Structures are given as C-alpha cells and as structure tokens.
Tab-separated table of C-alpha atoms in Angstrom:
chain	number	residue	atom	x	y	z
T	1	MET	CA	86.929	22.794	82.536
T	2	ARG	CA	84.112	23.213	84.691
T	3	ILE	CA	81.964	25.635	86.257
T	4	LYS	CA	79.757	24.861	89.298
T	5	GLY	CA	80.660	21.301	88.754
T	6	LYS	CA	78.727	21.238	85.483
T	7	PRO	CA	81.242	21.121	81.891
T	8	VAL	CA	81.871	23.922	79.594
T	9	PHE	CA	81.202	23.229	75.810
T	10	LEU	CA	82.780	26.125	73.542
T	11	VAL	CA	80.925	25.807	69.829
T	12	PHE	CA	83.333	27.917	67.087
T	13	GLY	CA	80.911	28.804	64.973
T	14	PRO	CA	77.541	29.130	66.087
T	15	GLN	CA	75.562	30.881	63.542
T	16	TYR	CA	75.312	28.079	61.342
T	17	TYR	CA	72.629	26.968	63.198
T	18	LYS	CA	69.355	29.446	63.833
T	19	GLY	CA	68.170	29.982	67.228
T	20	PRO	CA	65.360	27.935	67.133
T	21	GLN	CA	67.500	25.196	65.835
T	22	TRP	CA	69.740	25.600	69.203
T	23	THR	CA	66.279	25.931	71.320
T	24	GLU	CA	65.689	22.359	69.876
T	25	MET	CA	68.960	20.763	70.328
T	26	PHE	CA	68.896	22.159	73.837
T	27	GLN	CA	65.393	21.051	75.196
T	28	GLY	CA	64.816	19.355	77.816
T	29	HIS	CA	68.697	20.019	79.466
T	30	ASP	CA	69.234	22.046	81.677
T	31	ILE	CA	72.149	23.992	80.338
T	32	ALA	CA	73.122	27.560	80.359
T	33	ILE	CA	74.039	28.888	76.842
T	34	TYR	CA	76.113	31.906	76.372
T	35	GLY	CA	75.731	33.228	72.960
T	36	VAL	CA	78.426	36.134	71.299
T	37	ASN	CA	78.415	39.359	73.233
T	38	GLY	CA	74.491	38.275	74.825
T	39	LYS	CA	72.859	38.948	71.274
T	40	TYR	CA	71.268	35.732	71.409
T	41	ASP	CA	67.585	35.416	72.034
T	42	PHE	CA	67.739	31.866	73.036
T	43	SER	CA	70.841	32.103	75.452
T	44	THR	CA	71.020	32.291	79.265
T	45	ASP	CA	73.811	34.945	78.921
T	46	GLY	CA	76.959	36.142	76.852
T	47	TYR	CA	80.056	36.198	76.305
T	48	ALA	CA	82.704	39.240	75.613
T	49	TRP	CA	84.070	39.328	72.058
T	50	PRO	CA	86.308	41.729	70.510
T	51	TYR	CA	84.399	44.349	68.097
T	52	PRO	CA	86.580	47.095	66.287
T	53	LYS	CA	83.690	49.065	65.340
T	54	GLY	CA	82.574	49.739	68.884
T	55	GLY	CA	85.963	49.826	69.983
T	56	ASN	CA	86.565	48.996	73.520
T	57	GLU	CA	83.686	51.017	75.482
T	58	ARG	CA	81.655	47.914	73.867
T	59	MET	CA	83.690	45.817	76.947
T	60	GLU	CA	82.465	48.293	79.405
T	61	GLN	CA	79.010	47.890	78.207
T	62	PHE	CA	79.093	44.448	78.166
T	63	TYR	CA	80.432	44.033	82.133
T	64	ARG	CA	77.607	46.178	82.698
T	65	GLU	CA	74.686	44.298	81.694
T	66	SER	CA	76.142	40.708	82.124
T	67	SER	CA	74.639	39.031	85.486
T	68	PRO	CA	76.994	37.599	87.945
T	69	SER	CA	74.309	35.057	89.159
T	70	ARG	CA	73.579	33.919	85.464
T	71	GLY	CA	77.370	33.475	84.672
T	72	PHE	CA	79.007	34.591	82.210
T	73	ILE	CA	82.458	34.770	80.094
T	74	GLY	CA	84.795	37.696	80.177
T	75	VAL	CA	87.162	38.302	77.277
T	76	ALA	CA	90.927	39.803	76.721
T	77	TYR	CA	92.323	40.946	73.884
T	78	PRO	CA	96.093	42.479	72.634
T	79	ARG	CA	94.701	44.347	69.713
T	80	PHE	CA	92.634	44.045	66.238
T	81	ASP	CA	94.275	44.718	63.533
T	82	ASP	CA	92.584	42.796	60.634
T	83	ILE	CA	94.130	42.035	56.813
T	84	TYR	CA	90.416	40.924	55.005
T	85	ALA	CA	90.587	44.616	52.823
T	86	GLU	CA	94.379	43.697	52.001
T	87	ALA	CA	93.877	40.731	51.005
T	88	LYS	CA	90.715	41.653	49.247
T	89	VAL	CA	88.211	39.354	51.187
T	90	HIS	CA	85.480	42.067	52.437
T	91	GLU	CA	86.020	45.275	54.191
T	92	SER	CA	87.841	45.324	57.342
T	93	TRP	CA	86.173	45.254	60.182
T	94	GLY	CA	87.577	48.039	61.811
T	95	SER	CA	90.705	48.127	64.450
T	96	ILE	CA	91.572	48.517	68.276
T	97	PRO	CA	95.403	49.512	68.480
T	98	ASP	CA	97.898	47.655	70.463
T	99	ASN	CA	99.337	50.042	73.032
T	100	ASN	CA	102.173	48.749	74.097
T	101	GLY	CA	100.616	46.463	75.383
T	102	LYS	CA	98.064	48.203	77.585
T	103	THR	CA	95.198	46.741	75.556
T	104	PHE	CA	95.462	43.338	76.501
T	105	VAL	CA	96.370	44.325	79.710
T	106	ASP	CA	92.964	46.859	80.177
T	107	THR	CA	91.247	44.485	79.205
T	108	TYR	CA	92.162	41.237	81.214
T	109	ARG	CA	92.093	43.698	84.255
T	110	TRP	CA	88.323	44.357	83.005
T	111	ALA	CA	87.149	40.887	82.998
T	112	LEU	CA	89.052	40.103	86.092
T	113	GLY	CA	86.981	42.826	88.227
T	114	ALA	CA	84.059	41.787	86.395
T	115	LYS	CA	84.712	38.229	88.600
T	116	SER	CA	84.399	36.495	85.172
T	117	PRO	CA	84.275	32.519	85.866
T	118	ILE	CA	85.798	32.107	82.649
T	119	ILE	CA	88.393	34.559	80.783
T	120	GLN	CA	88.760	33.841	77.061
T	121	ILE	CA	91.654	34.996	74.703
T	122	ALA	CA	90.333	36.101	71.704
T	123	THR	CA	91.958	35.050	69.783
T	124	TRP	CA	95.003	34.074	70.534
T	125	ASN	CA	96.001	32.249	67.187
T	126	ASP	CA	94.237	34.286	64.914
T	127	TRP	CA	96.859	36.408	62.879
T	128	GLY	CA	94.055	37.527	60.085
T	129	GLU	CA	92.585	39.507	62.684
T	130	GLY	CA	95.956	40.378	63.875
T	131	THR	CA	94.237	39.117	67.995
T	132	VAL	CA	97.727	36.677	68.638
T	133	ILE	CA	99.455	36.698	71.566
T	134	GLU	CA	101.438	33.998	70.111
T	135	PRO	CA	105.726	35.015	69.513
T	136	SER	CA	105.963	37.538	66.885
T	137	VAL	CA	108.682	39.641	64.851
T	138	GLU	CA	106.349	42.720	66.248
T	139	TYR	CA	105.644	41.550	69.683
T	140	GLN	CA	107.970	38.722	70.756
T	141	TYR	CA	106.997	37.431	73.540
T	142	ARG	CA	105.117	40.288	75.684
T	143	ASP	CA	101.832	38.495	75.522
T	144	LEU	CA	102.649	35.791	76.907
T	145	GLU	CA	104.758	36.952	79.436
T	146	THR	CA	102.207	39.108	80.291
T	147	LEU	CA	99.738	36.287	80.455
T	148	GLN	CA	102.219	34.486	82.982
T	149	ARG	CA	101.966	37.559	85.376
T	150	PHE	CA	98.152	37.506	85.289
T	151	ARG	CA	98.700	33.792	85.984
T	152	ARG	CA	100.863	34.429	88.891
T	153	GLN	CA	98.578	36.661	90.429
T	154	SER	CA	96.072	34.684	90.624
T	155	GLU	CA	97.747	31.109	91.417
T	156	PRO	CA	100.893	32.076	93.145
T	157	THR	CA	102.255	28.442	93.185
T	158	PHE	CA	102.241	28.821	89.379
T	159	LYS	CA	106.054	27.783	88.575
T	160	TYR	CA	106.739	28.692	84.959
T	161	LYS	CA	108.897	31.456	83.833
T	162	PRO	CA	109.403	33.798	80.786
T	163	ALA	CA	112.341	31.410	79.583
T	164	ASP	CA	110.524	28.498	79.846
T	165	LEU	CA	108.173	30.050	77.174
T	166	ARG	CA	111.523	30.178	74.767
T	167	LEU	CA	112.242	26.900	75.091
T	168	PRO	CA	109.670	25.176	72.338
T	169	VAL	CA	111.999	27.425	69.888
T	170	GLN	CA	115.481	25.985	71.190
T	171	LEU	CA	113.995	22.658	71.152
T	172	TYR	CA	113.350	23.519	67.122
T	173	GLN	CA	116.516	25.199	66.262
T	174	LEU	CA	118.944	22.348	67.813
T	175	ARG	CA	116.755	20.172	65.701
T	176	LYS	CA	117.116	21.829	62.433
T	177	LYS	CA	120.873	21.385	63.016
T	178	ALA	CA	120.952	17.752	65.211
T	179	LYS	CA	123.130	15.310	63.993
T	180	GLN	CA	121.798	11.153	64.434
T	181	GLY	CA	123.237	11.012	68.260
T	182	ASP	CA	121.556	13.936	68.934
T	183	ARG	CA	118.019	13.218	68.263
T	184	ARG	CA	117.360	10.874	71.065
T	185	LYS	CA	118.368	13.583	73.592
T	186	LEU	CA	116.224	16.367	71.526
T	187	ASP	CA	113.353	13.545	71.663
T	188	ARG	CA	113.630	13.487	75.781
T	189	ALA	CA	113.427	17.304	75.794
T	190	SER	CA	110.083	17.466	73.933
T	191	SER	CA	108.862	14.700	76.507
T	192	LEU	CA	109.781	16.650	79.440
T	193	LEU	CA	108.415	19.912	77.589
T	194	THR	CA	105.198	18.080	76.709
T	195	ALA	CA	105.324	16.459	80.433
T	196	GLY	CA	105.568	20.717	81.338
T	197	ASN	CA	108.803	19.909	83.038
T	198	SER	CA	110.430	22.921	82.093
T	199	VAL	CA	113.334	22.900	84.231
T	200	GLU	CA	114.914	19.474	83.296
T	201	ALA	CA	114.350	20.227	79.644
T	202	ALA	CA	115.866	23.552	79.560
T	203	LYS	CA	119.147	21.414	81.101
T	204	LEU	CA	118.896	18.912	78.530
T	205	LEU	CA	118.786	22.034	75.715
T	206	ARG	CA	121.440	24.142	77.237
C-alpha cells in the first residue's frame, strides 16, 4: 500500500514510545507521521479511531480538522461494545450502538466523503471491543457484505459476491467430515480460495 508513491507502515501500539523518541527515530527522514485522532504533537496529521465516550460526533470533528493537503487516514467501524468491565479488566470505554448496520454504513460514507486516501476498519477482528466485521452469530455476514458493496461502488470490476464469503466455512465443514479420498479435492479448493479463484473453488465444494 502506497500514498503518492511512498510505502505505508502502520504501527499498532505507538504508545510504547514517547513523542521525543518517535521524533528521534524519524529524524533526517522525509516521513509523514499520523497519530490517533491527531493528538500526538510529533505527527503530521491524524488517523481516525472509534471514541465510544465521544460518540460519532468525534468523527465529524476529526474530518473537519484534518488537512486534505497533508493527508489523513479515515475510519469505519460497525459498533463498539467492549467486555472490559464484565471481564473485570478495567472500566468500560463506553459504547457506540450498531443501529442495525447503520453505524458501519455512516462511518464508511463519512470517510469516503472526506476523500480519505486510506480507510481503516477499526478494528475488524477485535471481539473484545465488539468492533468485528467478521462473521458472527449475531450479525452473520452482514458487515462483510456491506464492505463488498462499498468496494464494488469504488471498483466496478470487483468480482466477489456475498456467496463467496461463505466458502471458507463450507470448506471447514466439509473437512470435518471428509474421508481420506476427499482431502485432496478439499486441499485443491483451499488453494483456489487462497489464490482468489472463488468460482472454481465453489465448484469443488458443491
């Protein structure tokens, strides 16, 4: 992934270094640095992140204050519903309702409307904070299908369909009950999925 020809390097956990340390590390290099919601003094600009105690209003503020000329990273998220208080880790950070999928659609549209060069899905696999878009009992494939629709709007040649999202689970279920002779066929289907060939993989999984 590149912006204006330069590679993008994302760090999850920048708080383990202080501002002066980051400044020293990048001294002498022409690097644009983005801090969470622009709160770090050493950063060029910011990347958006869910703020459950501030609600979605914080997102509107972020996009108003971000500079398109310097660049920024937008965010989309489906909800925020953490387990920290229930698990006795610490107090809950707060919550942002799912609103029957509207939160994910709205936050994605805000990021698109702000002309963000990159949109993060935050955090797409964080079950502890309830921000996952992975398949779940509660929401099934809804959020992934929403993401497919947005992808298709920006890239009309995007070839994958909602049915393709179900293929990995089909493969898993078939593997659980497969006999020895079927395993090669399933291995082939797995290789096809890895290569992005969902059409041929689906034929083998029928």
